[in-house]
Amino acid sequence: EPEVTQTPSHQVTQMGQEVILRCVPISNHLYFYWYRQILGQKVEFLVSFYNNEISEKSEIFDDQFSVERPDGSNFTLKIRSTKLEDSAMYFCASSFSGGINEKLFFGSGTQLSVL
Amino acid sequence: GENVEQHPSTLSVQEGDSAVIKCTYSDSASNYFPWYKQELGKRPQLIIDIRSNVGEKKDQRIAVTLNKTAKHFSLHITETQPEDSAVYFCAARRSNNNDMRFGAGTRLTVKP
């Protein structure tokens, strides 16, 4: 069964450093998402991406965050200057469409630790 | 925006018993309600979903019910097994909106 893959599985960084989290969505999917989950808390929507542009973003997704689809397979989340509170599990997800067939498939996540 | 409330936060049942998790949502335009199961340290996995044109959906031991008037939906697991132990998240979303809002999660423990 096709899966969303994410790398790295764990990322440790110093506060103020830039990090890039990488995702390879399922190949025929058209909508891509980033979610985060702070330890013990709910999964929170960050951003959705379709047709090479952001389609929606939450209040969490501020100017420190950016997303990019640099080629036909990868989807990245960049945090420019990490803060302690950015420590969380970041999940990438993809779906075939944004309409009626909205099943989201999640990657296994990247655990980001900001020291 | 949408706000999803989920109860209870923890639920412990004996193997073979039923478990029920309830969610309410605030946005009457929401029309898609998935449930995800997340085992410790793993990704959320979709286990069942329901759309607003249906009141109930069942898949083996799992069922979901939806009351659009009251804006609540529930997950029912019958004949629970220890491997059902996980955190379960409900979510709600409008079809023209990519912002899926999750509930806070329910930690289900099934005791053998």
PDB file of C-alpha atoms in Angstrom:
ATOM      1  CA  GLU A   1       0.000   0.000   0.000  1.00  0.00           C
ATOM      2  CA  PRO A   2       1.427   3.443  -0.885  1.00  0.00           C
ATOM      3  CA  GLU A   3       2.560   5.523   2.063  1.00  0.00           C
ATOM      4  CA  VAL A   4       3.536   9.078   2.817  1.00  0.00           C
ATOM      5  CA  THR A   5       7.190   9.057   3.832  1.00  0.00           C
ATOM      6  CA  GLN A   6       8.956  11.613   5.978  1.00  0.00           C
ATOM      7  CA  THR A   7      12.586  12.296   6.723  1.00  0.00           C
ATOM      8  CA  PRO A   8      14.258  12.590   9.106  1.00  0.00           C
ATOM      9  CA  SER A   9      12.365  10.692  11.794  1.00  0.00           C
ATOM     10  CA  HIS A  10      14.081  12.777  14.471  1.00  0.00           C
ATOM     11  CA  GLN A  11      15.644  16.220  14.212  1.00  0.00           C
ATOM     12  CA  VAL A  12      17.458  18.039  16.986  1.00  0.00           C
ATOM     13  CA  THR A  13      18.337  21.669  16.496  1.00  0.00           C
ATOM     14  CA  GLN A  14      19.455  24.708  18.429  1.00  0.00           C
ATOM     15  CA  MET A  15      17.055  27.568  19.017  1.00  0.00           C
ATOM     16  CA  GLY A  16      17.323  30.119  16.220  1.00  0.00           C
ATOM     17  CA  GLN A  17      18.493  27.604  13.625  1.00  0.00           C
ATOM     18  CA  GLU A  18      16.642  26.823  10.423  1.00  0.00           C
ATOM     19  CA  VAL A  19      15.246  23.353   9.846  1.00  0.00           C
ATOM     20  CA  ILE A  20      13.754  21.706   6.803  1.00  0.00           C
ATOM     21  CA  LEU A  21      11.430  18.758   7.207  1.00  0.00           C
ATOM     22  CA  ARG A  22      10.927  16.590   4.172  1.00  0.00           C
ATOM     23  CA  CYS A  23       7.999  14.606   2.925  1.00  0.00           C
ATOM     24  CA  VAL A  24       7.220  12.486  -0.089  1.00  0.00           C
ATOM     25  CA  PRO A  25       3.431  12.361  -0.520  1.00  0.00           C
ATOM     26  CA  ILE A  26       1.629   9.476  -2.184  1.00  0.00           C
ATOM     27  CA  SER A  27       2.425   9.773  -5.868  1.00  0.00           C
ATOM     28  CA  ASN A  28      -1.028  10.410  -7.352  1.00  0.00           C
ATOM     29  CA  HIS A  29      -2.170  12.717  -4.571  1.00  0.00           C
ATOM     30  CA  LEU A  30      -2.710  16.378  -5.326  1.00  0.00           C
ATOM     31  CA  TYR A  31      -3.237  17.969  -1.903  1.00  0.00           C
ATOM     32  CA  PHE A  32      -0.510  18.147   0.684  1.00  0.00           C
ATOM     33  CA  TYR A  33      -0.625  19.143   4.324  1.00  0.00           C
ATOM     34  CA  TRP A  34       1.488  19.726   7.367  1.00  0.00           C
ATOM     35  CA  TYR A  35       0.181  19.085  10.854  1.00  0.00           C
ATOM     36  CA  ARG A  36       1.944  19.192  14.170  1.00  0.00           C
ATOM     37  CA  GLN A  37       1.348  17.485  17.477  1.00  0.00           C
ATOM     38  CA  ILE A  38       2.906  18.787  20.652  1.00  0.00           C
ATOM     39  CA  LEU A  39       3.542  15.935  23.074  1.00  0.00           C
ATOM     40  CA  GLY A  40       0.287  14.723  24.612  1.00  0.00           C
ATOM     41  CA  GLN A  41      -1.854  17.235  22.747  1.00  0.00           C
ATOM     42  CA  LYS A  42      -4.124  17.234  19.735  1.00  0.00           C
ATOM     43  CA  VAL A  43      -3.057  17.167  16.131  1.00  0.00           C
ATOM     44  CA  GLU A  44      -3.098  20.743  14.789  1.00  0.00           C
ATOM     45  CA  PHE A  45      -3.441  21.869  11.193  1.00  0.00           C
ATOM     46  CA  LEU A  46      -0.651  24.069   9.878  1.00  0.00           C
ATOM     47  CA  VAL A  47      -1.050  24.422   6.134  1.00  0.00           C
ATOM     48  CA  SER A  48      -2.479  22.880   2.995  1.00  0.00           C
ATOM     49  CA  PHE A  49      -0.907  23.089  -0.444  1.00  0.00           C
ATOM     50  CA  TYR A  50      -2.407  22.551  -3.858  1.00  0.00           C
ATOM     51  CA  ASN A  51      -1.335  23.402  -7.386  1.00  0.00           C
ATOM     52  CA  ASN A  52       1.983  24.777  -6.157  1.00  0.00           C
ATOM     53  CA  GLU A  53       0.548  27.244  -3.745  1.00  0.00           C
ATOM     54  CA  ILE A  54      -0.765  27.440  -0.225  1.00  0.00           C
ATOM     55  CA  SER A  55      -4.513  26.915  -0.210  1.00  0.00           C
ATOM     56  CA  GLU A  56      -5.053  27.420   3.509  1.00  0.00           C
ATOM     57  CA  LYS A  57      -3.058  28.032   6.633  1.00  0.00           C
ATOM     58  CA  SER A  58      -3.782  28.241  10.315  1.00  0.00           C
ATOM     59  CA  GLU A  59      -2.869  30.912  12.808  1.00  0.00           C
ATOM     60  CA  ILE A  60       0.098  28.771  13.843  1.00  0.00           C
ATOM     61  CA  PHE A  61       1.632  29.046  10.378  1.00  0.00           C
ATOM     62  CA  ASP A  62       3.302  32.445  10.755  1.00  0.00           C
ATOM     63  CA  ASP A  63       6.121  34.077   8.815  1.00  0.00           C
ATOM     64  CA  GLN A  64       8.638  31.692  10.338  1.00  0.00           C
ATOM     65  CA  PHE A  65       7.118  28.836   8.382  1.00  0.00           C
ATOM     66  CA  SER A  66       7.203  28.174   4.672  1.00  0.00           C
ATOM     67  CA  VAL A  67       6.400  25.235   2.426  1.00  0.00           C
ATOM     68  CA  GLU A  68       7.708  24.254  -0.936  1.00  0.00           C
ATOM     69  CA  ARG A  69       7.346  21.571  -3.535  1.00  0.00           C
ATOM     70  CA  PRO A  70      10.824  21.781  -5.042  1.00  0.00           C
ATOM     71  CA  ASP A  71      10.284  18.947  -7.503  1.00  0.00           C
ATOM     72  CA  GLY A  72       7.630  16.479  -8.561  1.00  0.00           C
ATOM     73  CA  SER A  73       7.873  14.311  -5.484  1.00  0.00           C
ATOM     74  CA  ASN A  74       9.034  16.214  -2.403  1.00  0.00           C
ATOM     75  CA  PHE A  75       7.088  18.538  -0.142  1.00  0.00           C
ATOM     76  CA  THR A  76       9.033  20.450   2.496  1.00  0.00           C
ATOM     77  CA  LEU A  77       8.316  22.481   5.598  1.00  0.00           C
ATOM     78  CA  LYS A  78      10.903  25.072   6.573  1.00  0.00           C
ATOM     79  CA  ILE A  79      11.090  26.769   9.934  1.00  0.00           C
ATOM     80  CA  ARG A  80      13.417  29.757   9.574  1.00  0.00           C
ATOM     81  CA  SER A  81      14.382  30.490  13.152  1.00  0.00           C
ATOM     82  CA  THR A  82      13.257  27.753  15.489  1.00  0.00           C
ATOM     83  CA  LYS A  83      11.868  28.467  18.928  1.00  0.00           C
ATOM     84  CA  LEU A  84      11.604  26.162  21.916  1.00  0.00           C
ATOM     85  CA  GLU A  85       7.852  25.964  21.433  1.00  0.00           C
ATOM     86  CA  ASP A  86       8.325  24.578  17.921  1.00  0.00           C
ATOM     87  CA  SER A  87       9.304  21.272  19.508  1.00  0.00           C
ATOM     88  CA  ALA A  88       6.667  18.816  18.352  1.00  0.00           C
ATOM     89  CA  MET A  89       5.962  15.899  16.067  1.00  0.00           C
ATOM     90  CA  TYR A  90       5.362  17.193  12.570  1.00  0.00           C
ATOM     91  CA  PHE A  91       3.166  15.106  10.331  1.00  0.00           C
ATOM     92  CA  CYS A  92       2.933  15.449   6.598  1.00  0.00           C
ATOM     93  CA  ALA A  93      -0.266  14.230   4.960  1.00  0.00           C
ATOM     94  CA  SER A  94      -1.657  13.964   1.472  1.00  0.00           C
ATOM     95  CA  SER A  95      -4.998  13.369  -0.169  1.00  0.00           C
ATOM     96  CA  PHE A  96      -6.095  12.688  -3.701  1.00  0.00           C
ATOM     97  CA  SER A  97      -8.478  15.615  -3.766  1.00  0.00           C
ATOM     98  CA  GLY A  98      -9.730  18.363  -1.511  1.00  0.00           C
ATOM     99  CA  GLY A  99     -13.331  17.543  -2.223  1.00  0.00           C
ATOM    100  CA  ILE A 100     -15.556  14.634  -1.468  1.00  0.00           C
ATOM    101  CA  ASN A 101     -12.708  12.076  -1.407  1.00  0.00           C
ATOM    102  CA  GLU A 102     -10.936  13.815   1.377  1.00  0.00           C
ATOM    103  CA  LYS A 103      -9.263  10.888   3.115  1.00  0.00           C
ATOM    104  CA  LEU A 104      -5.998  12.062   4.571  1.00  0.00           C
ATOM    105  CA  PHE A 105      -3.041   9.744   4.723  1.00  0.00           C
ATOM    106  CA  PHE A 106      -0.420  10.666   7.281  1.00  0.00           C
ATOM    107  CA  GLY A 107       3.296  10.105   7.229  1.00  0.00           C
ATOM    108  CA  SER A 108       5.081   8.625  10.224  1.00  0.00           C
ATOM    109  CA  GLY A 109       6.184  12.038  11.417  1.00  0.00           C
ATOM    110  CA  THR A 110       9.357  13.946  12.228  1.00  0.00           C
ATOM    111  CA  GLN A 111      10.029  14.537  15.893  1.00  0.00           C
ATOM    112  CA  LEU A 112      11.571  18.003  16.136  1.00  0.00           C
ATOM    113  CA  SER A 113      13.394  18.921  19.318  1.00  0.00           C
ATOM    114  CA  VAL A 114      14.553  22.511  19.728  1.00  0.00           C
ATOM    115  CA  LEU A 115      17.160  22.992  22.435  1.00  0.00           C
TER     116      LEU A 115
ATOM    117  CA  GLY B   1     -13.575  28.523  12.606  1.00  0.00           C
ATOM    118  CA  GLU B   2     -14.449  24.990  13.547  1.00  0.00           C
ATOM    119  CA  ASN B   3     -14.035  23.835  17.134  1.00  0.00           C
ATOM    120  CA  VAL B   4     -14.159  20.143  17.939  1.00  0.00           C
ATOM    121  CA  GLU B   5     -14.650  18.900  21.485  1.00  0.00           C
ATOM    122  CA  GLN B   6     -13.993  15.275  22.377  1.00  0.00           C
ATOM    123  CA  HIS B   7     -14.936  13.245  25.447  1.00  0.00           C
ATOM    124  CA  PRO B   8     -13.794  11.451  27.460  1.00  0.00           C
ATOM    125  CA  SER B   9     -10.076  12.189  27.503  1.00  0.00           C
ATOM    126  CA  THR B  10      -9.353   8.727  28.903  1.00  0.00           C
ATOM    127  CA  LEU B  11     -11.420   5.565  28.777  1.00  0.00           C
ATOM    128  CA  SER B  12     -10.648   2.199  30.300  1.00  0.00           C
ATOM    129  CA  VAL B  13     -12.730  -0.860  29.470  1.00  0.00           C
ATOM    130  CA  GLN B  14     -12.516  -4.578  30.010  1.00  0.00           C
ATOM    131  CA  GLU B  15     -11.767  -6.748  27.013  1.00  0.00           C
ATOM    132  CA  GLY B  16     -15.017  -7.657  25.285  1.00  0.00           C
ATOM    133  CA  ASP B  17     -16.878  -4.597  26.489  1.00  0.00           C
ATOM    134  CA  SER B  18     -17.950  -1.732  24.238  1.00  0.00           C
ATOM    135  CA  ALA B  19     -16.322   1.675  24.111  1.00  0.00           C
ATOM    136  CA  VAL B  20     -17.982   4.925  23.052  1.00  0.00           C
ATOM    137  CA  ILE B  21     -16.202   8.183  22.310  1.00  0.00           C
ATOM    138  CA  LYS B  22     -18.167  11.348  21.625  1.00  0.00           C
ATOM    139  CA  CYS B  23     -17.371  14.524  19.731  1.00  0.00           C
ATOM    140  CA  THR B  24     -19.198  17.773  19.135  1.00  0.00           C
ATOM    141  CA  TYR B  25     -18.448  20.358  16.494  1.00  0.00           C
ATOM    142  CA  SER B  26     -19.368  23.992  16.116  1.00  0.00           C
ATOM    143  CA  ASP B  27     -19.468  24.697  12.377  1.00  0.00           C
ATOM    144  CA  SER B  28     -22.772  23.610  10.879  1.00  0.00           C
ATOM    145  CA  ALA B  29     -21.123  23.642   7.430  1.00  0.00           C
ATOM    146  CA  SER B  30     -18.826  20.761   8.390  1.00  0.00           C
ATOM    147  CA  ASN B  31     -19.776  17.679   6.433  1.00  0.00           C
ATOM    148  CA  TYR B  32     -16.915  15.218   6.770  1.00  0.00           C
ATOM    149  CA  PHE B  33     -16.060  13.486  10.041  1.00  0.00           C
ATOM    150  CA  PRO B  34     -13.156  11.046  10.177  1.00  0.00           C
ATOM    151  CA  TRP B  35     -11.823   9.096  13.102  1.00  0.00           C
ATOM    152  CA  TYR B  36      -8.133   8.379  13.494  1.00  0.00           C
ATOM    153  CA  LYS B  37      -6.355   5.834  15.667  1.00  0.00           C
ATOM    154  CA  GLN B  38      -2.879   6.659  16.862  1.00  0.00           C
ATOM    155  CA  GLU B  39      -0.743   4.063  18.560  1.00  0.00           C
ATOM    156  CA  LEU B  40       2.122   5.240  20.713  1.00  0.00           C
ATOM    157  CA  GLY B  41       4.801   6.925  18.616  1.00  0.00           C
ATOM    158  CA  LYS B  42       3.071   6.173  15.342  1.00  0.00           C
ATOM    159  CA  ARG B  43       1.138   8.090  12.714  1.00  0.00           C
ATOM    160  CA  PRO B  44      -2.591   8.714  12.952  1.00  0.00           C
ATOM    161  CA  GLN B  45      -4.406   6.131  10.859  1.00  0.00           C
ATOM    162  CA  LEU B  46      -7.876   6.621   9.459  1.00  0.00           C
ATOM    163  CA  ILE B  47     -10.185   3.918  10.796  1.00  0.00           C
ATOM    164  CA  ILE B  48     -13.591   5.123   9.695  1.00  0.00           C
ATOM    165  CA  ASP B  49     -15.236   8.248   8.360  1.00  0.00           C
ATOM    166  CA  ILE B  50     -18.738   9.518   7.796  1.00  0.00           C
ATOM    167  CA  ARG B  51     -20.226  12.204   5.614  1.00  0.00           C
ATOM    168  CA  SER B  52     -23.129  14.398   6.534  1.00  0.00           C
ATOM    169  CA  ASN B  53     -25.583  12.716   4.214  1.00  0.00           C
ATOM    170  CA  VAL B  54     -25.367   9.545   6.303  1.00  0.00           C
ATOM    171  CA  GLY B  55     -26.477   8.997   9.889  1.00  0.00           C
ATOM    172  CA  GLU B  56     -24.543   5.852  10.656  1.00  0.00           C
ATOM    173  CA  LYS B  57     -21.751   3.783   9.205  1.00  0.00           C
ATOM    174  CA  LYS B  58     -20.403   0.461  10.352  1.00  0.00           C
ATOM    175  CA  ASP B  59     -17.253  -1.478   9.593  1.00  0.00           C
ATOM    176  CA  GLN B  60     -17.012  -4.772  11.488  1.00  0.00           C
ATOM    177  CA  ARG B  61     -16.555  -3.876  15.184  1.00  0.00           C
ATOM    178  CA  ILE B  62     -16.418  -0.134  14.554  1.00  0.00           C
ATOM    179  CA  ALA B  63     -19.370   2.155  13.961  1.00  0.00           C
ATOM    180  CA  VAL B  64     -19.833   5.890  13.783  1.00  0.00           C
ATOM    181  CA  THR B  65     -23.073   7.799  14.269  1.00  0.00           C
ATOM    182  CA  LEU B  66     -23.765  11.380  13.296  1.00  0.00           C
ATOM    183  CA  ASN B  67     -26.448  13.746  14.529  1.00  0.00           C
ATOM    184  CA  LYS B  68     -26.267  16.845  12.355  1.00  0.00           C
ATOM    185  CA  THR B  69     -29.007  18.654  14.221  1.00  0.00           C
ATOM    186  CA  ALA B  70     -27.182  18.341  17.516  1.00  0.00           C
ATOM    187  CA  LYS B  71     -23.765  18.615  15.845  1.00  0.00           C
ATOM    188  CA  HIS B  72     -22.313  15.579  17.468  1.00  0.00           C
ATOM    189  CA  PHE B  73     -20.871  12.302  16.296  1.00  0.00           C
ATOM    190  CA  SER B  74     -19.689   9.232  18.123  1.00  0.00           C
ATOM    191  CA  LEU B  75     -17.364   6.294  17.664  1.00  0.00           C
ATOM    192  CA  HIS B  76     -18.522   2.904  18.902  1.00  0.00           C
ATOM    193  CA  ILE B  77     -16.173  -0.031  19.271  1.00  0.00           C
ATOM    194  CA  THR B  78     -17.759  -3.347  20.199  1.00  0.00           C
ATOM    195  CA  GLU B  79     -16.075  -6.476  21.540  1.00  0.00           C
ATOM    196  CA  THR B  80     -12.958  -4.505  22.378  1.00  0.00           C
ATOM    197  CA  GLN B  81      -9.567  -6.188  22.237  1.00  0.00           C
ATOM    198  CA  PRO B  82      -6.240  -5.184  23.835  1.00  0.00           C
ATOM    199  CA  GLU B  83      -4.941  -4.145  20.412  1.00  0.00           C
ATOM    200  CA  ASP B  84      -7.670  -1.503  20.282  1.00  0.00           C
ATOM    201  CA  SER B  85      -5.701   0.352  22.968  1.00  0.00           C
ATOM    202  CA  ALA B  86      -4.575   3.652  21.431  1.00  0.00           C
ATOM    203  CA  VAL B  87      -5.444   7.325  21.261  1.00  0.00           C
ATOM    204  CA  TYR B  88      -8.461   8.040  19.085  1.00  0.00           C
ATOM    205  CA  PHE B  89      -9.007  11.414  17.457  1.00  0.00           C
ATOM    206  CA  CYS B  90     -12.169  12.699  15.882  1.00  0.00           C
ATOM    207  CA  ALA B  91     -12.046  15.474  13.300  1.00  0.00           C
ATOM    208  CA  ALA B  92     -14.371  17.682  11.307  1.00  0.00           C
ATOM    209  CA  ARG B  93     -14.015  19.448   8.023  1.00  0.00           C
ATOM    210  CA  ARG B  94     -16.007  21.255   5.355  1.00  0.00           C
ATOM    211  CA  SER B  95     -15.708  19.923   1.833  1.00  0.00           C
ATOM    212  CA  ASN B  96     -14.456  23.254   0.481  1.00  0.00           C
ATOM    213  CA  ASN B  97     -11.993  23.707   3.304  1.00  0.00           C
ATOM    214  CA  ASN B  98      -8.651  21.983   3.805  1.00  0.00           C
ATOM    215  CA  ASP B  99      -8.373  22.900   7.465  1.00  0.00           C
ATOM    216  CA  MET B 100      -9.357  19.720   9.279  1.00  0.00           C
ATOM    217  CA  ARG B 101      -9.850  20.315  12.993  1.00  0.00           C
ATOM    218  CA  PHE B 102      -9.112  17.550  15.433  1.00  0.00           C
ATOM    219  CA  GLY B 103     -10.507  16.795  18.828  1.00  0.00           C
ATOM    220  CA  ALA B 104      -8.135  16.552  21.775  1.00  0.00           C
ATOM    221  CA  GLY B 105      -8.062  12.763  21.651  1.00  0.00           C
ATOM    222  CA  THR B 106      -9.246   9.902  23.835  1.00  0.00           C
ATOM    223  CA  ARG B 107      -6.775   7.460  25.310  1.00  0.00           C
ATOM    224  CA  LEU B 108      -8.508   4.086  25.226  1.00  0.00           C
ATOM    225  CA  THR B 109      -7.112   1.277  27.336  1.00  0.00           C
ATOM    226  CA  VAL B 110      -8.545  -2.208  26.926  1.00  0.00           C
ATOM    227  CA  LYS B 111      -7.651  -4.441  29.850  1.00  0.00           C
ATOM    228  CA  PRO B 112      -7.256  -8.144  29.132  1.00  0.00           C
TER     229      PRO B 112
END
